[in-house]
Tab-separated table of C-alpha atoms and ligand atoms in Angstrom:
chain	number	residue	atom	x	y	z
A	19	MET	CA	42.087	109.281	11.901
A	20	SER	CA	38.389	108.814	11.138
A	21	LYS	CA	37.669	108.026	7.514
A	22	ASN	CA	36.495	110.245	4.712
A	23	ILE	CA	36.734	113.734	6.147
A	24	SER	CA	36.273	116.071	3.220
A	25	LEU	CA	38.097	119.390	2.918
A	26	THR	CA	34.713	121.080	3.438
A	27	ARG	CA	34.180	119.290	6.741
A	28	TYR	CA	37.766	119.951	7.851
A	29	LEU	CA	37.322	123.668	7.190
A	30	VAL	CA	33.925	123.797	8.907
A	31	GLU	CA	35.521	122.163	11.953
A	32	GLN	CA	38.424	124.641	11.829
A	33	GLN	CA	35.854	127.427	11.816
A	34	ARG	CA	34.057	125.974	14.858
A	35	VAL	CA	37.189	125.394	16.969
A	36	ASP	CA	37.469	128.719	18.809
A	37	GLY	CA	36.462	130.432	15.573
A	38	HIS	CA	39.903	129.383	14.301
A	39	ILE	CA	39.102	130.599	10.790
A	40	PRO	CA	36.352	133.081	9.928
A	41	SER	CA	33.677	132.050	7.429
A	42	GLN	CA	35.084	134.300	4.666
A	43	LEU	CA	38.439	132.561	4.894
A	44	ARG	CA	36.731	129.182	4.826
A	45	LEU	CA	34.915	130.195	1.657
A	46	LEU	CA	38.149	131.493	0.133
A	47	LEU	CA	39.950	128.188	0.749
A	48	GLU	CA	37.049	126.201	-0.676
A	49	VAL	CA	37.145	128.337	-3.804
A	50	VAL	CA	40.916	127.960	-4.199
A	51	ALA	CA	40.513	124.187	-3.826
A	52	ARG	CA	37.776	124.185	-6.479
A	53	ALA	CA	40.016	126.124	-8.845
A	54	CYS	CA	42.807	123.597	-8.215
A	55	LYS	CA	40.430	120.803	-9.232
A	56	GLY	CA	39.843	122.634	-12.510
A	57	ILE	CA	43.580	123.121	-13.074
A	58	SER	CA	44.173	119.460	-12.248
A	59	GLN	CA	41.715	118.473	-14.991
A	60	ALA	CA	43.435	120.668	-17.576
A	61	VAL	CA	46.864	119.320	-16.545
A	62	ASN	CA	45.615	115.722	-16.785
A	63	LYS	CA	44.292	116.187	-20.312
A	64	GLY	CA	47.711	117.347	-21.518
A	65	ALA	CA	48.155	116.965	-25.259
A	66	LEU	CA	44.545	115.723	-25.622
A	67	GLY	CA	43.308	119.092	-24.386
A	68	GLY	CA	45.713	121.030	-26.621
A	69	VAL	CA	47.116	122.724	-23.514
A	70	LEU	CA	50.819	121.889	-23.823
A	71	GLY	CA	53.526	124.149	-25.214
A	72	SER	CA	54.366	127.812	-25.138
A	73	ALA	CA	51.784	130.589	-25.203
A	74	GLY	CA	54.227	132.778	-27.133
A	75	SER	CA	54.279	135.490	-24.439
A	76	GLU	CA	56.483	136.497	-21.506
A	77	ASN	CA	55.579	137.363	-17.913
A	78	VAL	CA	56.845	140.350	-15.887
A	79	GLN	CA	59.997	138.421	-14.983
A	80	GLY	CA	60.849	137.882	-18.670
A	81	GLU	CA	60.033	134.167	-18.539
A	82	VAL	CA	58.265	132.482	-21.454
A	83	GLN	CA	54.686	131.646	-20.468
A	84	LYS	CA	53.296	128.205	-21.167
A	85	LYS	CA	49.660	127.791	-22.226
A	86	LEU	CA	48.935	126.071	-18.914
A	87	ASP	CA	50.481	128.966	-16.928
A	88	ILE	CA	47.897	131.274	-18.482
A	89	ILE	CA	45.005	128.818	-18.189
A	90	ALA	CA	45.769	128.200	-14.488
A	91	ASN	CA	45.974	131.947	-13.840
A	92	GLU	CA	42.579	132.516	-15.481
A	93	VAL	CA	40.957	129.631	-13.613
A	94	LEU	CA	42.104	131.078	-10.270
A	95	ILE	CA	40.934	134.602	-11.086
A	96	GLU	CA	37.551	133.575	-12.467
A	97	ALA	CA	36.878	131.288	-9.489
A	98	ASN	CA	37.836	133.917	-6.899
A	99	GLU	CA	36.695	137.305	-8.167
A	100	TRP	CA	32.922	137.064	-7.557
A	101	GLY	CA	32.580	135.324	-4.169
A	102	GLY	CA	32.845	138.443	-1.990
A	103	HIS	CA	35.753	137.085	0.050
A	104	LEU	CA	38.596	138.961	-1.662
A	105	ALA	CA	39.754	142.544	-2.096
A	106	ALA	CA	42.484	141.755	-4.646
A	107	MET	CA	44.789	139.127	-6.097
A	108	ALA	CA	48.414	138.997	-7.252
A	109	SER	CA	50.094	136.370	-9.389
A	110	GLU	CA	53.460	135.388	-10.820
A	111	GLU	CA	51.823	135.711	-14.235
A	112	MET	CA	50.500	139.288	-13.819
A	113	ASP	CA	52.634	142.437	-13.664
A	114	GLN	CA	50.130	144.341	-11.528
A	115	ILE	CA	47.735	143.411	-8.767
A	116	TYR	CA	44.177	142.466	-9.813
A	117	THR	CA	41.549	144.322	-7.821
A	118	VAL	CA	38.144	142.657	-7.552
A	119	PRO	CA	35.866	144.468	-10.059
A	120	ASN	CA	33.323	146.922	-8.589
A	121	ARG	CA	30.386	144.830	-9.786
A	122	TYR	CA	31.241	142.205	-7.158
A	123	PRO	CA	31.154	142.567	-3.372
A	124	ARG	CA	34.518	143.108	-1.784
A	125	GLY	CA	35.995	141.015	1.019
A	126	GLU	CA	38.849	141.507	3.455
A	127	TYR	CA	41.458	139.117	2.051
A	128	LEU	CA	44.334	139.335	-0.423
A	129	LEU	CA	45.242	136.214	-2.395
A	130	LEU	CA	48.663	135.652	-3.973
A	131	PHE	CA	49.575	132.709	-6.171
A	132	ASP	CA	51.981	131.051	-8.502
A	133	PRO	CA	49.282	129.459	-10.677
A	134	LEU	CA	51.513	126.720	-12.071
A	135	ASP	CA	54.902	126.284	-10.474
A	136	GLY	CA	57.550	124.165	-12.162
A	137	SER	CA	56.614	125.341	-15.655
A	138	SER	CA	59.643	123.653	-17.234
A	139	ASN	CA	58.098	120.307	-16.243
A	140	ILE	CA	54.663	120.848	-17.841
A	141	ASP	CA	55.433	119.392	-21.247
A	142	VAL	CA	57.440	116.439	-19.921
A	143	ASN	CA	54.677	115.060	-17.654
A	144	VAL	CA	56.505	115.642	-14.366
A	145	SER	CA	54.769	116.934	-11.204
A	146	ILE	CA	53.853	120.618	-11.127
A	147	GLY	CA	51.614	122.600	-8.786
A	148	THR	CA	49.763	125.708	-7.650
A	149	ILE	CA	51.151	127.656	-4.659
A	150	PHE	CA	49.022	130.182	-2.739
A	151	SER	CA	49.279	132.605	0.159
A	152	VAL	CA	46.489	134.548	1.916
A	153	LEU	CA	46.924	137.892	3.698
A	154	LYS	CA	44.449	140.320	5.222
A	155	MET	CA	43.857	143.701	3.679
A	156	PRO	CA	45.387	146.107	6.261
A	157	GLU	CA	42.480	148.571	6.112
A	158	ASP	CA	38.972	148.366	4.699
A	159	ASP	CA	37.137	150.898	2.575
A	160	ARG	CA	39.851	152.234	0.335
A	161	THR	CA	41.320	151.270	-2.999
A	162	VAL	CA	43.733	148.351	-2.762
A	163	GLU	CA	47.280	149.221	-3.735
A	164	GLU	CA	50.367	147.129	-4.299
A	165	HIS	CA	51.868	148.157	-0.955
A	166	ASP	CA	48.933	146.496	0.845
A	167	PHE	CA	50.391	143.168	-0.298
A	168	LEU	CA	53.870	143.955	1.017
A	169	GLN	CA	53.476	142.185	4.351
A	170	ALA	CA	55.981	139.805	5.925
A	171	GLY	CA	55.213	136.083	5.552
A	172	ALA	CA	54.575	135.873	9.308
A	173	LYS	CA	51.339	137.772	8.648
A	174	GLN	CA	49.867	135.062	6.384
A	175	VAL	CA	46.504	133.729	7.550
A	176	ALA	CA	46.502	130.690	5.256
A	177	ALA	CA	48.955	129.113	2.837
A	178	GLY	CA	49.193	125.992	0.767
A	179	TYR	CA	49.843	124.279	-2.515
A	180	CYS	CA	48.242	121.717	-4.745
A	181	VAL	CA	50.599	119.268	-6.418
A	182	TYR	CA	49.508	117.686	-9.717
A	183	GLY	CA	51.412	114.413	-9.750
A	184	PRO	CA	50.461	110.741	-9.771
A	185	GLN	CA	47.899	111.961	-7.224
A	186	THR	CA	46.504	115.475	-6.903
A	187	THR	CA	47.177	116.544	-3.319
A	188	LEU	CA	46.215	119.774	-1.598
A	189	VAL	CA	48.398	120.754	1.349
A	190	LEU	CA	47.181	123.452	3.687
A	191	THR	CA	47.934	125.419	6.828
A	192	VAL	CA	45.810	127.973	8.641
A	193	GLY	CA	48.340	128.174	11.475
A	194	ASP	CA	47.187	124.985	13.169
A	195	GLY	CA	49.649	122.468	11.701
A	196	VAL	CA	49.702	121.054	8.182
A	197	ALA	CA	47.017	118.837	6.655
A	198	MET	CA	47.057	116.965	3.334
A	199	PHE	CA	44.005	116.178	1.194
A	200	THR	CA	43.985	113.809	-1.767
A	201	LEU	CA	41.606	114.438	-4.663
A	202	ASP	CA	39.096	111.607	-4.951
A	203	ARG	CA	38.112	111.864	-8.614
A	204	GLU	CA	35.041	109.647	-8.237
A	205	GLN	CA	33.650	111.788	-5.416
A	206	GLY	CA	35.000	114.984	-6.948
A	207	SER	CA	36.264	116.153	-3.570
A	208	PHE	CA	39.466	116.500	-1.576
A	209	VAL	CA	39.627	113.979	1.273
A	210	LEU	CA	41.825	114.362	4.353
A	211	THR	CA	44.656	111.839	4.083
A	212	GLN	CA	47.181	113.193	6.610
A	213	GLU	CA	46.956	115.485	9.619
A	214	ASN	CA	49.666	116.964	11.842
A	215	VAL	CA	52.364	116.491	9.203
A	216	ARG	CA	55.830	116.481	10.860
A	217	ILE	CA	59.221	116.788	9.170
A	218	PRO	CA	62.044	114.769	10.761
A	219	GLU	CA	64.658	117.159	12.226
A	220	ASP	CA	67.540	115.262	10.614
A	221	THR	CA	67.865	114.057	7.057
A	222	GLN	CA	70.262	112.444	4.619
A	223	GLU	CA	68.655	113.882	1.496
A	224	PHE	CA	69.376	117.242	-0.115
A	225	ALA	CA	67.856	119.015	-3.129
A	226	ILE	CA	69.725	121.649	-5.120
A	227	ASN	CA	70.422	122.281	-8.806
A	228	MET	CA	74.003	120.960	-8.862
A	229	SER	CA	74.668	122.432	-12.309
A	230	ASN	CA	74.982	125.833	-10.603
A	231	MET	CA	77.706	124.636	-8.220
A	232	ARG	CA	80.430	126.793	-9.710
A	233	HIS	CA	78.310	129.899	-9.078
A	234	TRP	CA	77.455	129.199	-5.426
A	235	ASP	CA	78.572	131.166	-2.428
A	236	GLU	CA	81.106	129.573	-0.038
A	237	PRO	CA	78.671	128.444	2.738
A	238	VAL	CA	76.446	126.531	0.295
A	239	LYS	CA	79.466	124.977	-1.387
A	240	ARG	CA	80.854	123.900	1.985
A	241	TYR	CA	77.540	122.304	3.020
A	242	VAL	CA	77.113	120.354	-0.240
A	243	ASP	CA	80.798	119.307	-0.325
A	244	GLU	CA	80.365	117.874	3.167
A	245	CYS	CA	77.228	115.977	2.082
A	246	LEU	CA	79.049	114.612	-0.968
A	247	ALA	CA	81.996	113.431	1.166
A	248	GLY	CA	79.540	110.984	2.764
A	249	LYS	CA	80.520	108.481	5.425
A	250	ASP	CA	84.232	109.280	5.148
A	251	GLY	CA	83.751	113.047	5.555
A	252	VAL	CA	83.015	115.325	8.518
A	253	ARG	CA	79.307	114.418	8.492
A	254	GLY	CA	80.083	110.701	8.901
A	255	LYS	CA	77.048	109.616	6.882
A	256	ASN	CA	76.061	109.205	3.255
A	257	PHE	CA	73.606	111.599	1.601
A	258	ASN	CA	71.209	111.101	-1.286
A	259	MET	CA	70.259	113.822	-3.773
A	260	ARG	CA	66.956	114.721	-5.501
A	261	TRP	CA	66.108	117.646	-7.784
A	262	ILE	CA	62.703	117.683	-9.468
A	263	ALA	CA	62.892	121.338	-10.613
A	264	SER	CA	59.329	121.853	-9.351
A	265	MET	CA	59.463	123.471	-5.924
A	266	VAL	CA	56.024	122.049	-5.102
A	267	ALA	CA	57.189	118.498	-5.746
A	268	ASP	CA	60.477	118.970	-3.865
A	269	VAL	CA	58.676	120.547	-0.882
A	270	HIS	CA	56.040	117.810	-0.971
A	271	ARG	CA	58.762	115.168	-0.678
A	272	ILE	CA	60.301	117.047	2.261
A	273	LEU	CA	56.941	117.319	4.053
A	274	THR	CA	56.462	113.606	3.459
A	275	ARG	CA	59.863	112.199	4.495
A	276	GLY	CA	62.204	115.069	5.372
A	277	GLY	CA	65.107	116.624	3.487
A	278	ILE	CA	66.583	120.011	2.714
A	279	PHE	CA	65.799	122.169	-0.344
A	280	MET	CA	68.028	125.015	-1.464
A	281	TYR	CA	67.739	127.577	-4.226
A	282	PRO	CA	70.400	129.963	-2.945
A	283	TRP	CA	71.686	133.289	-4.214
A	284	ASP	CA	74.457	132.665	-6.735
A	285	LYS	CA	76.933	134.597	-8.851
A	286	ARG	CA	75.095	134.210	-12.168
A	287	GLU	CA	73.068	137.346	-11.541
A	288	PRO	CA	74.650	138.813	-8.398
A	289	ASN	CA	72.154	141.662	-8.164
A	290	LYS	CA	69.222	139.276	-7.806
A	291	PRO	CA	68.739	137.898	-4.276
A	292	GLY	CA	67.787	134.486	-5.723
A	293	LYS	CA	65.556	132.839	-8.320
A	294	LEU	CA	62.418	132.065	-6.348
A	295	ARG	CA	59.798	134.681	-5.535
A	296	LEU	CA	59.279	135.691	-1.931
A	297	MET	CA	55.579	136.463	-1.786
A	298	TYR	CA	53.941	133.576	-3.632
A	299	GLU	CA	56.615	130.858	-3.528
A	300	ALA	CA	58.967	131.199	-0.541
A	301	ASN	CA	56.518	132.630	2.025
A	302	PRO	CA	53.731	130.053	1.704
A	303	MET	CA	56.222	127.163	1.507
A	304	SER	CA	58.202	128.479	4.492
A	305	TRP	CA	55.081	128.721	6.634
A	306	LEU	CA	54.039	125.162	5.738
A	307	ILE	CA	57.543	123.915	6.540
A	308	GLU	CA	57.629	125.742	9.902
A	309	GLN	CA	54.137	124.502	10.770
A	310	ALA	CA	55.432	120.957	10.214
A	311	GLY	CA	58.399	121.525	12.555
A	312	GLY	CA	60.981	122.446	9.917
A	313	ALA	CA	62.850	125.719	9.294
A	314	ALA	CA	63.228	128.173	6.397
A	315	THR	CA	65.847	130.909	6.007
A	316	ASN	CA	67.543	132.907	3.278
A	317	GLY	CA	70.900	131.985	4.854
A	318	LYS	CA	70.823	135.034	7.092
A	319	GLN	CA	67.323	135.367	8.496
A	320	ARG	CA	64.005	133.598	8.828
A	321	ILE	CA	62.160	133.977	5.511
A	322	LEU	CA	58.870	134.755	7.259
A	323	ASP	CA	60.469	137.830	8.898
A	324	ILE	CA	61.593	139.441	5.627
A	325	GLN	CA	59.784	142.718	4.949
A	326	PRO	CA	58.977	142.674	1.206
A	327	THR	CA	59.633	145.811	-0.810
A	328	GLN	CA	58.287	144.584	-4.168
A	329	LEU	CA	55.481	142.277	-5.241
A	330	HIS	CA	57.697	140.130	-7.475
A	331	GLU	CA	60.718	140.239	-5.181
A	332	ARG	CA	63.117	137.290	-5.267
A	333	VAL	CA	64.791	135.568	-2.371
A	334	SER	CA	67.407	132.959	-1.561
A	335	VAL	CA	65.701	129.856	-0.116
A	336	ILE	CA	66.971	127.169	2.290
A	337	LEU	CA	64.188	125.100	3.835
A	338	GLY	CA	63.342	121.706	5.280
A	339	SER	CA	64.607	119.532	8.139
A	340	LYS	CA	65.411	121.835	11.039
A	341	ASN	CA	68.927	120.710	11.972
A	342	GLU	CA	70.189	120.818	8.385
A	343	VAL	CA	68.695	124.270	7.692
A	344	GLU	CA	70.265	125.547	10.926
A	345	ARG	CA	73.618	124.113	9.863
A	346	VAL	CA	73.633	125.861	6.450
A	347	THR	CA	72.443	129.087	8.090
A	348	ALA	CA	75.246	128.862	10.666
A	349	TYR	CA	77.793	128.429	7.837
A	350	HIS	CA	76.563	131.747	6.408
A	351	ALA	CA	77.142	133.471	9.757
A	352	LYS	CA	80.794	132.362	9.754
A	353	VAL	CA	81.658	134.025	6.424
B	403	LIG	P1	58.626	128.811	-12.216
B	403	LIG	O1	57.751	129.457	-11.185
B	403	LIG	O2	58.842	129.676	-13.412
B	403	LIG	O3	58.174	127.435	-12.577
B	403	LIG	O4	60.119	128.684	-11.555
B	403	LIG	C1	60.281	128.162	-10.285
B	403	LIG	C2	60.908	126.782	-10.365
B	403	LIG	C3	60.823	126.041	-9.059
B	403	LIG	O5	59.652	125.289	-9.010
B	403	LIG	C4	62.039	125.161	-9.103
B	403	LIG	O6	62.529	124.848	-7.821
B	403	LIG	C5	63.032	125.981	-9.870
B	403	LIG	O7	62.278	126.927	-10.626
B	403	LIG	C6	63.837	125.147	-10.815
B	403	LIG	O8	64.831	125.908	-11.368
B	403	LIG	P2	65.984	125.306	-12.302
B	403	LIG	O9	65.349	125.136	-13.646
B	403	LIG	O10	67.059	126.346	-12.250
B	403	LIG	O11	66.418	123.993	-11.741
B	404	LIG	MG1	57.044	129.289	-9.585
């Protein structure tokens, strides 16, 4: 790989290759990346910036908002509302969609995000991140409504995340494989550090919150029991376990060295399909994983084929190395 390809250059080249991405989408991705740089700075300051701790409010899902959740949400909105590339935005931290104000030109894209995923890790200095998904507005020239966002993940035109860890890394797909960019703080720009990311089809590493084991459904229990049995069990090999409790960090590890991540439906709240949100967590991550040769299902079907019915809809998530995801999915079919 030639050295020092900035995100800007990568996107310009994507635009030139058969017009792979239109200029408005290029602008949108540049703006999202700029917002992520701003969020990264706030995250890095931590206690020095007075940004840690609770904001004393709750979001639409009844979860306590941290100060950084709200700051990250504002940074993304302020960066994106005036550029003319968007029609509307939706966020984990906002009950309703946010339509671009009339005083700004309106574009053809819809942007969804979880401004700061892994909120429980903010105050303890563990990796967190921003997840985003881009859709096209189905029709121009009318008021944007919530149902315009309710498109299956297969319709995404771009998706990615930015992980704020020991390094700040932006990971992106526009449907042409997965590329990773590391923030060079001296240059102030994201630099391409890995192209054509591939996930190994097999793995010996699984990620799940084991404290929920007693609530799991039979197929998930069977899969994890078999992993735990190790070399002496039916799988004939030992498995390792990781759980960071930040989906961005767990997915980043899987894109880097393989693995399987599960946040399945469980019996704690049987009426909820899962904990994670379909539109701004599961869909973008599933597309990245598929673009890197992995798989993502809810145990029964491909996540990207699910037709959403609500903006903040939840979903059961099983994603990562292809053969392992297919195995857990097959266990569900046998129930
Ligand atoms: P959040 O968007 O409120 O941060 O919640 C999503 C996070 C995921 O990043 C992570 O995989 C999961 O919640 C962790 O849940 P748990 O605390 O049950 O382990
Ligand atoms: Mg989240």
